[in-house]
Short mmCIF file of C-alpha atoms (C1' of nucleotides) in Angstrom, two decimals:
data_model
loop_
_atom_site.label_atom_id
_atom_site.label_comp_id
_atom_site.label_asym_id
_atom_site.label_seq_id
_atom_site.Cartn_x
_atom_site.Cartn_y
_atom_site.Cartn_z
CA MET A 92 -75.81 17.43 33.66
CA ASP A 93 -77.04 15.35 36.57
CA LYS A 94 -74.07 15.72 38.84
CA PRO A 95 -71.29 18.22 38.38
CA ILE A 96 -67.95 16.88 37.23
CA THR A 97 -65.30 17.32 39.84
CA VAL A 98 -61.95 18.31 38.30
CA LEU A 99 -58.46 18.36 39.76
CA LEU A 100 -55.95 20.48 37.96
CA TYR A 101 -52.10 20.23 37.92
CA GLU A 102 -50.25 22.84 36.12
CA ASP A 103 -47.03 24.53 37.24
CA ASN A 104 -47.35 27.64 35.09
CA ARG A 105 -49.15 30.15 37.24
CA ASP A 106 -50.89 32.14 34.45
CA LEU A 107 -52.09 29.04 32.72
CA ARG A 108 -53.19 27.44 35.94
CA GLU A 109 -55.29 30.43 36.92
CA GLY A 110 -56.60 30.87 33.47
CA ILE A 111 -57.83 27.41 33.19
CA SER A 112 -59.13 27.46 36.77
CA PHE A 113 -61.09 30.45 35.98
CA LEU A 114 -62.62 28.82 33.01
CA LEU A 115 -63.48 25.60 34.85
CA GLN A 116 -65.12 27.45 37.72
CA ALA A 117 -67.21 29.61 35.34
CA THR A 118 -68.51 26.46 33.67
CA PRO A 119 -71.72 25.12 34.85
CA GLY A 120 -71.54 21.34 35.37
CA ILE A 121 -67.90 21.54 36.41
CA VAL A 122 -66.64 21.85 39.96
CA LEU A 123 -62.97 22.67 40.28
CA ALA A 124 -61.84 20.86 43.32
CA ALA A 125 -58.38 22.23 43.44
CA ALA A 126 -55.54 23.58 41.17
CA CYS A 127 -52.04 22.70 42.23
CA PRO A 128 -48.62 23.65 40.82
CA HIS A 129 -47.25 20.26 41.41
CA VAL A 130 -48.26 16.74 41.93
CA ASN A 131 -46.15 15.88 44.86
CA ASN A 132 -49.14 15.56 47.24
CA LEU A 133 -50.91 13.39 44.65
CA LYS A 134 -52.29 10.64 46.92
CA ALA A 135 -53.53 13.11 49.47
CA ASP A 136 -55.15 15.26 46.80
CA LEU A 137 -56.85 12.29 45.35
CA ALA A 138 -58.16 11.22 48.70
CA ALA A 139 -59.25 14.64 49.62
CA TYR A 140 -60.96 15.73 46.52
CA THR A 141 -62.06 12.39 44.88
CA PRO A 142 -62.03 13.88 41.41
CA ASP A 143 -63.84 12.56 38.42
CA VAL A 144 -61.35 14.07 36.05
CA VAL A 145 -57.70 15.00 36.50
CA LEU A 146 -56.24 17.60 34.10
CA THR A 147 -52.56 17.51 34.29
CA ASP A 148 -49.50 18.95 32.76
CA ILE A 149 -46.54 16.65 32.02
CA GLY A 150 -43.55 18.77 32.64
CA MET A 151 -43.68 19.92 36.28
CA PRO A 152 -41.18 20.37 38.99
CA GLY A 153 -40.77 17.29 41.10
CA MET A 154 -42.93 14.39 39.91
CA THR A 155 -44.06 14.63 36.30
CA GLY A 156 -47.49 14.21 35.13
CA LEU A 157 -46.43 11.03 33.36
CA GLU A 158 -45.17 9.56 36.58
CA ALA A 159 -48.30 10.63 38.41
CA LEU A 160 -50.50 8.85 35.78
CA PRO A 161 -50.09 5.28 36.94
CA ILE A 162 -50.51 6.32 40.54
CA ILE A 163 -53.79 7.94 39.75
CA LYS A 164 -55.01 4.97 37.81
CA ALA A 165 -53.90 2.60 40.53
CA THR A 166 -55.72 4.66 43.05
CA ASN A 167 -58.96 4.70 41.10
CA PRO A 168 -59.09 3.40 37.54
CA ASN A 169 -62.34 5.36 37.11
CA ILE A 170 -60.56 8.58 37.24
CA GLN A 171 -60.26 10.00 33.80
CA VAL A 172 -56.96 11.68 33.18
CA LEU A 173 -56.43 14.36 30.60
CA MET A 174 -52.96 15.28 29.74
CA LEU A 175 -52.45 18.93 28.84
CA THR A 176 -48.99 19.60 27.61
CA VAL A 177 -46.58 21.06 25.26
CA PHE A 178 -44.96 17.84 24.43
CA ASP A 179 -45.93 16.11 21.27
CA ASP A 180 -43.11 13.69 20.89
CA ASP A 181 -44.05 10.04 20.29
CA GLU A 182 -42.37 8.83 23.42
CA ARG A 183 -44.36 10.91 25.77
CA ILE A 184 -47.62 10.42 23.90
CA PHE A 185 -47.40 6.78 23.99
CA GLN A 186 -46.24 6.57 27.59
CA ALA A 187 -49.31 8.56 28.47
CA ILE A 188 -51.57 6.22 26.52
CA ARG A 189 -50.07 3.15 27.82
CA GLY A 190 -50.43 4.53 31.26
CA GLY A 191 -54.16 4.89 30.73
CA ALA A 192 -54.57 8.58 29.93
CA SER A 193 -57.98 9.24 28.51
CA GLY A 194 -57.06 12.29 26.50
CA TYR A 195 -54.14 14.21 25.27
CA LEU A 196 -54.33 17.92 24.43
CA LEU A 197 -51.53 20.29 23.36
CA LYS A 198 -51.41 23.55 25.12
CA ASN A 199 -52.34 25.44 22.06
CA THR A 200 -55.81 24.07 22.39
CA PRO A 201 -58.40 26.84 22.59
CA PRO A 202 -59.84 27.24 26.08
CA ALA A 203 -63.38 26.40 24.93
CA GLU A 204 -62.09 23.06 23.58
CA ILE A 205 -60.31 22.26 26.84
CA ILE A 206 -63.60 22.67 28.62
CA GLN A 207 -65.34 20.53 26.03
CA ALA A 208 -62.70 17.91 26.43
CA VAL A 209 -63.41 17.66 30.18
CA PHE A 210 -66.96 16.85 29.40
CA ASP A 211 -65.89 14.47 26.68
CA VAL A 212 -63.60 12.40 28.86
CA PHE A 213 -66.20 12.21 31.54
CA ARG A 214 -68.63 10.84 29.08
CA GLY A 215 -66.10 8.27 28.02
CA GLY A 216 -64.51 10.06 25.07
CA SER A 217 -60.93 10.65 24.44
CA PRO A 218 -60.40 14.06 23.16
CA MET A 219 -57.05 14.50 21.37
CA THR A 220 -55.40 17.17 19.53
CA SER A 221 -55.55 16.07 15.92
CA SER A 222 -51.79 16.06 15.41
CA VAL A 223 -51.39 13.77 18.40
CA ALA A 224 -54.22 11.57 16.94
CA ARG A 225 -52.23 11.32 13.76
CA LYS A 226 -49.27 9.91 15.53
CA VAL A 227 -51.51 7.32 17.24
CA LEU A 228 -53.08 6.30 14.03
CA GLN A 229 -49.80 5.86 12.33
CA HIS A 230 -48.94 3.07 14.72
CA PHE A 231 -51.91 1.11 13.38
CA GLN A 232 -51.17 1.58 9.78
CA GLN A 233 -49.05 -0.70 7.75
CA PRO A 234 -45.40 0.52 7.85
CA ALA A 235 -45.75 2.00 4.55
CA LYS A 236 -43.56 -0.55 2.75
CA VAL A 237 -42.01 2.29 0.97
CA SER A 238 -39.09 0.56 -0.54
CA SER A 239 -40.39 -2.98 -0.15
CA SER A 240 -40.61 -5.62 -2.73
CA GLU A 241 -44.09 -6.79 -3.73
CA GLN A 242 -44.96 -10.29 -3.00
CA LEU A 243 -41.63 -11.11 -1.38
CA LEU A 244 -42.99 -14.39 -0.16
CA SER A 245 -44.88 -16.87 -2.18
CA ALA A 246 -48.34 -17.92 -1.14
CA ARG A 247 -47.06 -21.21 0.24
CA GLU A 248 -44.28 -19.52 2.10
CA GLN A 249 -46.85 -17.19 3.68
CA ASP A 250 -48.90 -20.21 4.80
CA ILE A 251 -45.85 -21.58 6.53
CA LEU A 252 -44.96 -18.27 8.12
CA LYS A 253 -48.61 -18.04 9.39
CA GLY A 254 -48.06 -21.33 10.94
CA LEU A 255 -44.99 -20.21 12.80
CA MET A 256 -46.79 -17.07 13.88
CA LYS A 257 -49.38 -19.30 15.61
CA GLY A 258 -46.68 -20.96 17.56
CA TYR A 259 -46.79 -24.29 15.64
CA SER A 260 -43.92 -26.68 15.38
CA TYR A 261 -42.67 -27.84 11.96
CA LYS A 262 -44.66 -31.04 12.47
CA LEU A 263 -47.84 -29.33 13.32
CA ILE A 264 -47.53 -27.08 10.22
CA ALA A 265 -46.89 -30.02 8.06
CA ASP A 266 -49.99 -31.80 9.33
CA GLU A 267 -52.10 -28.70 8.87
CA LEU A 268 -50.97 -28.09 5.41
CA HIS A 269 -50.85 -31.89 4.53
CA ILE A 270 -47.30 -31.83 3.36
CA SER A 271 -44.18 -33.47 4.67
CA ILE A 272 -42.16 -32.00 7.38
CA ASP A 273 -39.19 -31.85 5.03
CA THR A 274 -41.11 -29.60 2.70
CA VAL A 275 -41.85 -27.36 5.63
CA ARG A 276 -38.19 -27.22 6.34
CA THR A 277 -37.45 -26.20 2.78
CA HIS A 278 -40.03 -23.50 2.73
CA ILE A 279 -38.88 -22.18 6.03
CA ARG A 280 -35.35 -22.18 4.74
CA ASN A 281 -36.43 -19.95 1.87
CA VAL A 282 -38.41 -17.66 4.04
CA TYR A 283 -35.44 -17.10 6.28
CA GLU A 284 -33.37 -16.31 3.33
CA LYS A 285 -35.91 -13.81 1.93
CA LEU A 286 -36.39 -12.24 5.28
CA GLN A 287 -32.76 -12.25 6.07
CA VAL A 288 -33.21 -14.00 9.33
CA ASN A 289 -32.09 -17.26 10.80
CA SER A 290 -34.51 -18.34 13.40
CA LYS A 291 -38.20 -18.88 14.09
CA THR A 292 -38.31 -15.97 16.54
CA GLU A 293 -36.67 -13.48 14.25
CA ALA A 294 -38.89 -14.48 11.46
CA ILE A 295 -42.00 -14.01 13.52
CA LEU A 296 -40.88 -10.69 14.79
CA LYS A 297 -40.03 -9.49 11.44
CA ALA A 298 -43.24 -10.65 10.04
CA MET A 299 -45.24 -8.93 12.68
CA LYS A 300 -43.30 -5.79 12.48
CA ASP A 301 -43.70 -5.29 8.72
CA GLY A 302 -46.58 -7.44 7.82
CA PHE A 303 -45.17 -10.30 5.73
CA LEU A 304 -42.91 -8.19 3.49
CA GLY A 305 -39.29 -7.44 3.89
CA MET B 284 -54.17 29.67 3.46
CA ASP B 285 -51.82 29.71 0.56
CA LYS B 286 -53.63 27.38 -1.76
CA PRO B 287 -57.22 26.30 -1.31
CA ILE B 288 -57.91 22.81 -0.26
CA THR B 289 -59.57 20.72 -2.79
CA VAL B 290 -62.20 18.46 -1.33
CA LEU B 291 -64.12 15.63 -2.76
CA LEU B 292 -67.23 14.55 -0.92
CA TYR B 293 -69.11 11.19 -0.97
CA GLU B 294 -72.31 10.91 0.86
CA ASP B 295 -75.45 9.11 -0.31
CA ASN B 296 -77.86 11.01 1.86
CA ARG B 297 -79.01 13.88 -0.16
CA ASP B 298 -79.79 16.28 2.67
CA LEU B 299 -76.48 15.69 4.35
CA ARG B 300 -74.64 15.87 1.12
CA GLU B 301 -76.15 19.17 0.18
CA GLY B 302 -75.75 20.52 3.68
CA ILE B 303 -72.11 19.71 3.84
CA SER B 304 -71.49 20.90 0.28
CA PHE B 305 -73.07 24.23 1.19
CA LEU B 306 -70.80 24.51 4.18
CA LEU B 307 -67.71 23.53 2.23
CA GLN B 308 -68.35 25.91 -0.56
CA ALA B 309 -68.95 28.82 1.83
CA THR B 310 -65.63 28.33 3.55
CA PRO B 311 -62.78 30.36 2.30
CA GLY B 312 -59.73 28.19 1.73
CA ILE B 313 -61.74 25.24 0.72
CA VAL B 314 -62.85 24.37 -2.77
CA LEU B 315 -65.46 21.61 -3.15
CA ALA B 316 -64.46 19.80 -6.27
CA ALA B 317 -67.50 17.52 -6.37
CA ALA B 318 -70.11 15.95 -4.09
CA CYS B 319 -71.23 12.45 -5.27
CA PRO B 320 -73.85 10.05 -3.79
CA HIS B 321 -71.75 7.07 -4.46
CA VAL B 322 -68.14 6.00 -4.97
CA ASN B 323 -68.56 3.88 -8.06
CA ASN B 324 -66.69 6.23 -10.34
CA LEU B 325 -64.01 6.65 -7.82
CA LYS B 326 -61.05 6.30 -10.15
CA ALA B 327 -62.43 8.64 -12.65
CA ASP B 328 -63.34 11.15 -9.90
CA LEU B 329 -59.92 11.10 -8.44
CA ALA B 330 -58.32 11.64 -11.86
CA ALA B 331 -60.62 14.42 -12.72
CA TYR B 332 -60.58 16.39 -9.49
CA THR B 333 -57.26 15.54 -7.92
CA PRO B 334 -58.57 16.24 -4.44
CA ASP B 335 -56.36 16.99 -1.45
CA VAL B 336 -58.99 15.67 0.94
CA VAL B 337 -61.72 13.11 0.41
CA LEU B 338 -64.58 13.21 2.85
CA THR B 339 -66.52 9.98 2.63
CA ASP B 340 -69.42 8.11 4.22
CA ILE B 341 -68.99 4.49 4.92
CA GLY B 342 -72.45 3.07 4.23
CA MET B 343 -73.25 3.75 0.61
CA PRO B 344 -75.07 1.92 -2.18
CA GLY B 345 -72.60 0.03 -4.28
CA MET B 346 -69.02 0.20 -3.15
CA THR B 347 -68.63 1.30 0.52
CA GLY B 348 -66.34 3.98 1.72
CA LEU B 349 -64.23 1.32 3.42
CA GLU B 350 -63.72 -0.46 0.16
CA ALA B 351 -62.87 2.75 -1.63
CA LEU B 352 -60.25 3.74 0.99
CA PRO B 353 -57.46 1.40 -0.12
CA ILE B 354 -58.11 2.42 -3.73
CA ILE B 355 -57.77 6.13 -2.91
CA LYS B 356 -54.58 5.53 -0.96
CA ALA B 357 -53.20 3.46 -3.74
CA THR B 358 -53.96 6.09 -6.29
CA ASN B 359 -52.25 8.72 -4.31
CA PRO B 360 -51.12 8.12 -0.74
CA ASN B 361 -50.94 11.91 -0.16
CA ILE B 362 -54.71 12.23 -0.38
CA GLN B 363 -56.15 12.64 3.08
CA VAL B 364 -59.20 10.57 3.70
CA LEU B 365 -61.73 11.59 6.27
CA MET B 366 -64.36 9.15 7.20
CA LEU B 367 -67.73 10.68 8.10
CA THR B 368 -70.16 8.02 9.30
CA VAL B 369 -72.70 6.77 11.75
CA PHE B 370 -70.79 3.60 12.41
CA ASP B 371 -68.72 3.47 15.62
CA ASP B 372 -68.09 -0.28 15.94
CA ASP B 373 -64.55 -1.37 16.50
CA GLU B 374 -64.51 -3.37 13.37
CA ARG B 375 -65.16 -0.55 10.98
CA ILE B 376 -63.08 1.87 12.83
CA PHE B 377 -60.06 -0.24 12.72
CA GLN B 378 -60.62 -1.23 9.15
CA ALA B 379 -60.61 2.40 8.34
CA ILE B 380 -57.46 3.08 10.33
CA ARG B 381 -55.60 0.25 8.93
CA GLY B 382 -56.68 1.24 5.47
CA GLY B 383 -54.96 4.58 5.97
CA ALA B 384 -57.85 6.97 6.95
CA SER B 385 -56.57 10.12 8.36
CA GLY B 386 -59.64 10.94 10.49
CA TYR B 387 -62.88 9.42 11.69
CA LEU B 388 -65.94 11.60 12.51
CA LEU B 389 -69.19 10.48 13.60
CA LYS B 390 -72.26 12.14 11.94
CA ASN B 391 -73.32 13.89 14.94
CA THR B 392 -70.36 16.10 14.72
CA PRO B 393 -71.36 19.70 14.50
CA PRO B 394 -70.89 21.19 11.04
CA ALA B 395 -68.30 23.72 12.17
CA GLU B 396 -66.05 20.92 13.44
CA ILE B 397 -66.35 18.97 10.23
CA ILE B 398 -65.03 22.06 8.47
CA GLN B 399 -62.28 22.41 11.03
CA ALA B 400 -61.51 18.69 10.58
CA VAL B 401 -60.92 19.27 6.80
CA PHE B 402 -58.28 21.82 7.72
CA ASP B 403 -56.95 19.59 10.29
CA VAL B 404 -56.36 16.65 8.06
CA PHE B 405 -54.89 18.80 5.37
CA ARG B 406 -52.35 20.10 7.89
CA GLY B 407 -51.42 16.53 8.91
CA GLY B 408 -53.74 16.12 11.89
CA SER B 409 -56.14 13.35 12.51
CA PRO B 410 -59.42 14.70 13.74
CA MET B 411 -61.43 12.04 15.54
CA THR B 412 -64.70 12.03 17.39
CA SER B 413 -63.62 11.58 20.99
CA SER B 414 -65.63 8.32 21.45
CA VAL B 415 -63.81 6.93 18.52
CA ALA B 416 -60.51 8.05 19.89
CA ARG B 417 -61.27 6.21 23.09
CA LYS B 418 -61.71 2.90 21.23
CA VAL B 419 -58.45 3.50 19.52
CA LEU B 420 -56.58 4.29 22.66
CA GLN B 421 -57.94 1.24 24.36
CA HIS B 422 -56.09 -0.95 21.91
CA PHE B 423 -52.86 0.49 23.26
CA GLN B 424 -53.60 0.16 26.86
CA GLN B 425 -52.77 -3.02 28.82
CA PRO B 426 -55.62 -5.54 28.48
CA ALA B 427 -56.90 -4.55 31.87
CA LYS B 428 -55.63 -7.51 33.75
CA VAL B 429 -58.89 -7.61 35.53
CA SER B 430 -58.39 -10.95 37.11
CA SER B 431 -54.75 -11.29 36.53
CA SER B 432 -52.08 -12.02 39.10
CA GLU B 433 -49.83 -9.19 40.07
CA GLN B 434 -46.14 -9.27 39.21
CA LEU B 435 -46.38 -12.86 37.85
CA LEU B 436 -42.84 -12.61 36.53
CA SER B 437 -39.96 -11.47 38.64
CA ALA B 438 -37.89 -8.59 37.34
CA ARG B 439 -35.17 -10.92 36.16
CA GLU B 440 -37.63 -13.14 34.40
CA GLN B 441 -38.90 -10.21 32.60
CA ASP B 442 -35.46 -9.24 31.44
CA ILE B 443 -35.05 -12.66 29.94
CA LEU B 444 -38.47 -12.53 28.38
CA LYS B 445 -37.67 -9.18 26.82
CA GLY B 446 -34.57 -10.80 25.40
CA LEU B 447 -36.59 -13.47 23.80
CA MET B 448 -38.90 -10.92 22.43
CA LYS B 449 -35.95 -9.24 20.74
CA GLY B 450 -35.29 -12.49 19.01
CA TYR B 451 -32.09 -13.22 20.91
CA SER B 452 -30.72 -16.58 21.48
CA TYR B 453 -29.93 -17.87 25.05
CA LYS B 454 -26.33 -17.09 24.44
CA LEU B 455 -27.05 -13.54 23.43
CA ILE B 456 -29.29 -13.04 26.38
CA ALA B 457 -26.69 -14.38 28.65
CA ASP B 458 -24.09 -11.99 27.22
CA GLU B 459 -26.32 -9.05 27.44
CA LEU B 460 -27.23 -9.62 31.07
CA HIS B 461 -23.84 -10.82 32.03
CA ILE B 462 -25.00 -14.18 33.28
CA SER B 463 -24.34 -17.74 32.25
CA ILE B 464 -26.34 -19.50 29.65
CA ASP B 465 -27.42 -22.08 32.21
CA THR B 466 -28.96 -19.32 34.28
CA VAL B 467 -30.82 -18.09 31.36
CA ARG B 468 -32.17 -21.57 30.86
CA THR B 469 -33.27 -21.71 34.41
CA HIS B 470 -35.06 -18.40 34.25
CA ILE B 471 -36.76 -19.38 30.94
CA ARG B 472 -37.84 -22.64 32.57
CA ASN B 473 -39.57 -20.72 35.23
CA VAL B 474 -41.08 -18.22 32.77
CA TYR B 475 -42.50 -21.13 30.75
CA GLU B 476 -44.03 -22.61 33.82
CA LYS B 477 -45.53 -19.40 34.95
CA LEU B 478 -46.93 -18.57 31.56
CA GLN B 479 -48.03 -22.13 30.98
CA VAL B 480 -46.12 -22.57 27.72
CA ASN B 481 -43.35 -24.68 26.50
CA SER B 482 -41.51 -22.94 23.71
CA LYS B 483 -39.84 -19.63 22.93
CA THR B 484 -42.49 -18.91 20.32
CA GLU B 485 -45.47 -19.51 22.69
CA ALA B 486 -43.91 -17.45 25.36
CA ILE B 487 -43.33 -14.51 23.03
CA LEU B 488 -46.83 -14.71 21.54
CA LYS B 489 -48.39 -14.86 24.89
CA ALA B 490 -46.19 -12.04 26.30
CA MET B 491 -47.22 -9.82 23.39
CA LYS B 492 -50.85 -10.65 23.63
CA ASP B 493 -51.19 -9.85 27.27
CA GLY B 494 -48.32 -7.79 28.12
CA PHE B 495 -46.04 -9.96 30.41
CA LEU B 496 -48.61 -11.25 32.62
CA GLY B 497 -50.68 -14.43 32.35
"C1'" DC C 123 -38.93 -26.71 -26.60
"C1'" DA C 124 -36.03 -25.12 -23.00
"C1'" DC C 125 -35.93 -22.66 -18.88
"C1'" DC C 126 -37.40 -21.13 -14.50
"C1'" DA C 127 -39.70 -20.67 -10.22
"C1'" DA C 128 -42.57 -22.80 -6.95
"C1'" DA C 129 -43.93 -26.63 -4.49
"C1'" DC C 130 -42.87 -30.90 -3.13
"C1'" DC C 131 -39.72 -34.66 -0.95
"C1'" DG C 132 -35.52 -36.84 1.52
"C1'" DC C 133 -31.19 -37.29 4.37
"C1'" DA C 134 -27.32 -35.84 7.22
"C1'" DT C 135 -25.09 -32.68 10.45
"C1'" DT C 136 -24.70 -29.13 13.72
"C1'" DT C 137 -26.78 -25.94 16.79
"C1'" DT C 138 -30.16 -24.57 19.68
"C1'" DC C 139 -33.97 -25.57 22.89
"C1'" DA C 140 -36.55 -27.85 26.49
"C1'" DT C 141 -36.32 -30.09 30.57
"C1'" DG C 142 -34.90 -32.90 34.71
"C1'" DC C 143 -31.89 -32.90 38.67
"C1'" DG C 144 -28.95 -30.64 41.85
"C1'" DA C 145 -26.62 -26.66 44.16
"C1'" DT C 146 -25.07 -22.02 46.34
"C1'" DT C 147 -26.00 -17.33 47.54
"C1'" DG C 148 -28.64 -13.31 49.52
"C1'" DT C 149 -32.53 -11.18 51.27
"C1'" DA C 150 -37.17 -10.66 53.42
"C1'" DG C 151 -40.37 -12.44 56.94
"C1'" DG C 152 -42.24 -15.09 60.65
"C1'" DC D 212 -32.94 -19.04 63.28
"C1'" DC D 213 -35.50 -20.99 59.94
"C1'" DT D 214 -38.11 -20.66 55.63
"C1'" DA D 215 -39.26 -19.11 51.24
"C1'" DC D 216 -37.91 -17.38 47.11
"C1'" DA D 217 -35.27 -14.91 43.55
"C1'" DA D 218 -31.08 -15.25 41.26
"C1'" DT D 219 -27.13 -17.56 40.14
"C1'" DC D 220 -24.62 -21.71 38.11
"C1'" DG D 221 -23.63 -26.58 36.29
"C1'" DC D 222 -24.51 -31.11 33.83
"C1'" DA D 223 -26.94 -34.25 30.96
"C1'" DT D 224 -30.38 -35.99 27.58
"C1'" DG D 225 -33.66 -35.98 24.07
"C1'" DA D 226 -36.20 -33.20 20.96
"C1'" DA D 227 -36.66 -29.50 17.61
"C1'" DA D 228 -34.78 -26.48 14.69
"C1'" DA D 229 -31.16 -24.59 11.26
"C1'" DT D 230 -28.48 -25.67 7.33
"C1'" DG D 231 -26.25 -28.06 3.42
"C1'" DC D 232 -26.95 -30.89 -0.49
"C1'" DG D 233 -29.56 -33.56 -3.25
"C1'" DG D 234 -33.83 -34.64 -5.98
"C1'" DT D 235 -38.93 -34.69 -8.87
"C1'" DT D 236 -42.98 -32.46 -10.74
"C1'" DT D 237 -45.73 -28.85 -12.61
"C1'" DG D 238 -47.15 -24.56 -14.67
"C1'" DG D 239 -45.92 -20.78 -16.96
"C1'" DT D 240 -42.87 -17.69 -20.39
"C1'" DG D 241 -39.69 -16.63 -23.98
#
DNA sequence: CACCAAACCGCATTTTCATGCGATTGTAGG
DNA sequence: CCTACAATCGCATGAAAATGCGGTTTGGTG
């Protein structure tokens, strides 16, 4: 470690706060700037301690960690924020991620891993409890298509749909595929019926949501 | 552990393969079904060993782990696939995730964590090396908006845009916002100008690409 | 062969969009 | 007070899209 990592901790539960504080203080390479039970003096705290890493609970009296997150990132985007919480619902997880959190640990994480996570975020990693990571990954995977029909759209219909998804007009699509605009109409009509929609926009949204198949 | 976890390992490097094999075999609760240097007999392997978890390298002679992934998931989606590789480029990571991988570890992961990861994926978690996780998270975060204008769209304009993004027609948007259809037109006109587009589709695509701001 | 689906084309009608021009409020700032 | 701007509404026109109905050709399959 060249320079110690300055950490700022927010956790309303006294025992947990003191426990984590103790650990952080006992760790070489980490300097605990402060440990607060609430995030209401956030801006002042950030200015006073200029932390490298903020470790924060989500559920706290007053402002929540989730609300604090954008403020922290607005103050200094280089601050790495690590959420440490009991909540593992999609809503909160994604709000945290969108808000720029760099890590998301559940409170059942062993202390040693919490410490490790602080080093990880500081080095540019994003430590995550594996159950949280699973939820994140699922948002990338194809929506399963559990009860979906194979090959709902014919090859040509997919070509047309791709055109729509590029924002092309009927005419442009016709040109690109070297077919007449009326043929494009016909195909689109069929696509709409198969996808159970009735406008370009709906078709595009549907196509994006569940990747080409109804 | 009620039932031991059956693991199938693919790794072309002999030392690594034997090292990991040894660890897996020595771990209570885990049964190593087989350890192969290549994935070319994949289907036969899967049929013969019916693994719960497949631990696989990406770079292997013959078929790569990335190519094997969809085959595994097609054979039995319940098989958890854990990628263990030296590659940490976005392309491979996302290909793995889209393909349904449940975890992604870099090869510098300590052996103990690899073992732990096997348990994690089996329990429905998604262990990831933190640097990999960071790359994943970044795809959820707003595209930085480094040189982007603040608050390009007014609140009302964003309301209208959200309506478009839900696939609503002007009339529906007007109804939902309790304003006239002509007002909707006006707002949309302004949105188009600000986003530098000239159709619903383009506006939606642009809005989705860089989250509301041009 | 007869049949069917997919791809191709055309035309007509209605609806929705895109856009130009104009106008009234209310609120924030200089 | 004047100015700027967001938000609201109206009207009109031409272009694009949605929809209904018709057709031909081609490549498979029973």
